[in-house]
Each structure stands twice: as C-alpha cells, then as structure tokens.
Amino acid sequence: MNAVVDTSVFISSLLKKQGVPAQVLDAWRAQLFQIVTSPAIVEEVRTTMTYSRIRRRYPVRDEDVEELLSLLLSLATVVPGVADVRDASIRDPKDEIILACLLEADVDVLITSDDDLLVLGNYRGIPIVTPRQFLRDYLQLSS
C-alpha cells in the first residue's frame, strides 16, 4: 500500500513521540506501507521545524528532524510533485504541494491532520483520512 503523508503528520510525529501520527510513521518504518513524498513536502517539514514558536514549546532536537528527513529521502518514493492542481477547491493554497504529490504518485490514500484537506474527503477518487482512520481502516491497527 502506498500513501502520501501530509506535513502535519510528520510535524506531529516529531512533537509527540507517542501520538497517533508517530504510530503512522512507526508503521512505515516497519514496512507496513510505503510513503510517497516530494521535495516540496520534505522542504516544508524542514522549514516548519525551524519556527521559533515550535522550538520554544517542544523539545525537538535538530538530529531528530534530520533523521526523519534523511529516512524520507532514502526510503520513501520521491516524485517531483509539480502536477497542476489548480482545479482543486482548497482553502489553503499551500496544500497544493500535497495534492500535486498525490496526483503524481500511485497511492491508495492521503494521510493528514489538516482540516483544509480533510474537508475534501477525497481528491480525484483518492481518500483523504486522518492518521487514526488510516491505522484503523487501512492497517487494521488500534491507536
């Protein structure tokens, strides 16, 4: 099974090591599914983790961020993420990078905690689900 994982899930997995988003990434590390990502998503994770408001509030080490990014670039399938998604009725234009990756990848699902994406329900027939829904409905794991 292949999935695009939104930036919100990566960030949450770094901030709360025992949370549901972290469980999604643990399932990926256990090779229960394959992540498909793009350079723009990887860069968004890197940039978001430099925000001072996050660093002041959470004890995230640079090494943890770099380890995740390195794993993504070496183990995930990376697509260019430049597909035209201007037809999407999205509330946040910054989410276009997620939908572009979704279109270019042969994936079964988009995993996100972002309400602006979740409200769509699906994009071009690809379901958009929360991390908890993914663990329960796609991997049959309890969170």
Tab-separated table of C-alpha atoms in Angstrom, residues 21-137:
chain	number	residue	atom	x	y	z
A	21	PRO	CA	0.940	10.389	13.876
A	22	ALA	CA	4.106	8.857	15.352
A	23	GLN	CA	2.390	5.454	15.196
A	24	VAL	CA	1.769	6.023	11.472
A	25	LEU	CA	5.471	6.633	10.910
A	26	ASP	CA	6.340	3.627	13.077
A	27	ALA	CA	4.129	1.516	10.792
A	28	TRP	CA	6.011	2.903	7.787
A	29	ARG	CA	9.368	2.105	9.401
A	30	ALA	CA	8.019	-1.427	9.988
A	31	GLN	CA	7.315	-1.557	6.216
A	32	LEU	CA	3.551	-1.932	6.608
A	33	PHE	CA	3.101	0.659	3.859
A	34	GLN	CA	5.173	2.866	1.571
A	35	ILE	CA	5.308	6.650	1.840
A	36	VAL	CA	5.355	8.695	-1.341
A	37	THR	CA	6.603	12.255	-0.958
A	38	SER	CA	8.081	15.142	-2.914
A	39	PRO	CA	10.991	17.550	-2.447
A	40	ALA	CA	8.493	20.327	-1.637
A	41	ILE	CA	6.947	18.311	1.210
A	42	VAL	CA	10.364	17.435	2.626
A	43	GLU	CA	11.368	21.099	2.483
A	44	GLU	CA	8.117	22.164	4.147
A	45	VAL	CA	8.829	19.798	7.046
A	46	ARG	CA	12.368	21.169	7.357
A	47	THR	CA	11.184	24.798	7.250
A	48	THR	CA	8.297	24.279	9.670
A	49	MET	CA	10.588	22.677	12.216
A	50	THR	CA	12.749	25.816	12.296
A	51	TYR	CA	9.875	28.014	13.506
A	52	SER	CA	10.819	29.534	16.846
A	53	ARG	CA	7.297	29.083	18.247
A	54	ILE	CA	7.654	25.335	17.776
A	55	ARG	CA	11.196	25.164	19.108
A	56	ARG	CA	10.283	27.150	22.236
A	57	ARG	CA	7.338	24.909	23.023
A	58	TYR	CA	8.652	21.437	22.170
A	59	PRO	CA	11.995	19.773	22.916
A	60	VAL	CA	12.749	18.671	19.351
A	61	ARG	CA	16.389	18.119	18.511
A	62	ASP	CA	17.876	19.015	15.133
A	63	GLU	CA	19.115	15.424	14.948
A	64	ASP	CA	15.535	14.097	15.165
A	65	VAL	CA	14.425	16.329	12.295
A	66	GLU	CA	17.414	15.427	10.138
A	67	GLU	CA	16.959	11.717	10.858
A	68	LEU	CA	13.342	11.849	9.681
A	69	LEU	CA	14.236	13.828	6.558
A	70	SER	CA	17.118	11.502	5.754
A	71	LEU	CA	14.848	8.447	6.146
A	72	LEU	CA	12.261	10.035	3.884
A	73	LEU	CA	14.765	10.802	1.156
A	74	SER	CA	16.325	7.345	1.328
A	75	LEU	CA	13.331	5.054	1.974
A	76	ALA	CA	10.270	6.841	0.631
A	77	THR	CA	9.353	7.041	-3.015
A	78	VAL	CA	10.051	10.618	-4.118
A	79	VAL	CA	8.079	12.140	-7.008
A	80	PRO	CA	8.635	15.627	-8.451
A	81	GLY	CA	5.359	16.965	-7.013
A	82	VAL	CA	4.749	19.545	-9.722
A	83	ALA	CA	1.398	18.385	-11.146
A	84	ASP	CA	-1.136	21.102	-11.913
A	85	VAL	CA	-3.820	21.057	-9.219
A	86	ARG	CA	-5.350	24.462	-9.823
A	87	ASP	CA	-8.706	22.740	-10.329
A	88	ALA	CA	-8.783	21.751	-6.655
A	89	SER	CA	-11.171	23.670	-4.447
A	90	ILE	CA	-8.835	24.017	-1.500
A	91	ARG	CA	-8.974	26.568	1.271
A	92	ASP	CA	-5.187	26.841	1.705
A	93	PRO	CA	-3.098	27.251	-1.460
A	94	LYS	CA	-0.062	25.904	0.429
A	95	ASP	CA	-1.758	22.486	0.307
A	96	GLU	CA	-1.260	22.356	-3.462
A	97	ILE	CA	2.120	20.663	-2.897
A	98	ILE	CA	0.349	17.789	-1.143
A	99	LEU	CA	-2.249	17.349	-3.898
A	100	ALA	CA	0.422	17.606	-6.609
A	101	CYS	CA	2.320	14.764	-4.966
A	102	LEU	CA	-0.910	12.798	-4.666
A	103	LEU	CA	-1.585	13.109	-8.388
A	104	GLU	CA	1.893	12.057	-9.449
A	105	ALA	CA	2.055	9.091	-7.143
A	106	ASP	CA	0.308	5.760	-7.471
A	107	VAL	CA	-1.189	5.914	-3.983
A	108	ASP	CA	-4.150	4.471	-2.151
A	109	VAL	CA	-4.674	7.247	0.385
A	110	LEU	CA	-3.618	10.664	1.710
A	111	ILE	CA	-2.968	10.781	5.467
A	112	THR	CA	-3.385	14.202	7.068
A	113	SER	CA	-4.372	16.072	10.209
A	114	ASP	CA	-5.055	19.228	8.198
A	115	ASP	CA	-8.724	20.221	8.277
A	116	ASP	CA	-8.316	22.107	4.998
A	117	LEU	CA	-7.534	18.797	3.289
A	118	LEU	CA	-9.791	16.557	5.374
A	119	VAL	CA	-12.839	18.620	4.402
A	120	LEU	CA	-12.333	17.452	0.791
A	121	GLY	CA	-12.976	13.812	1.754
A	122	ASN	CA	-11.117	12.686	-1.364
A	123	TYR	CA	-9.245	14.165	-4.273
A	124	ARG	CA	-9.841	12.670	-7.708
A	125	GLY	CA	-11.082	9.499	-6.051
A	126	ILE	CA	-8.194	9.116	-3.591
A	127	PRO	CA	-9.441	9.057	0.019
A	128	ILE	CA	-8.173	11.657	2.477
A	129	VAL	CA	-8.073	10.303	6.032
A	130	THR	CA	-6.768	11.125	9.493
A	131	PRO	CA	-3.845	9.199	10.973
A	132	ARG	CA	-6.242	7.382	13.313
A	133	GLN	CA	-8.519	6.375	10.410
A	134	PHE	CA	-5.514	5.142	8.455
A	135	LEU	CA	-4.279	2.929	11.273
A	136	ARG	CA	-7.758	1.528	11.917
A	137	ASP	CA	-9.195	1.212	8.400
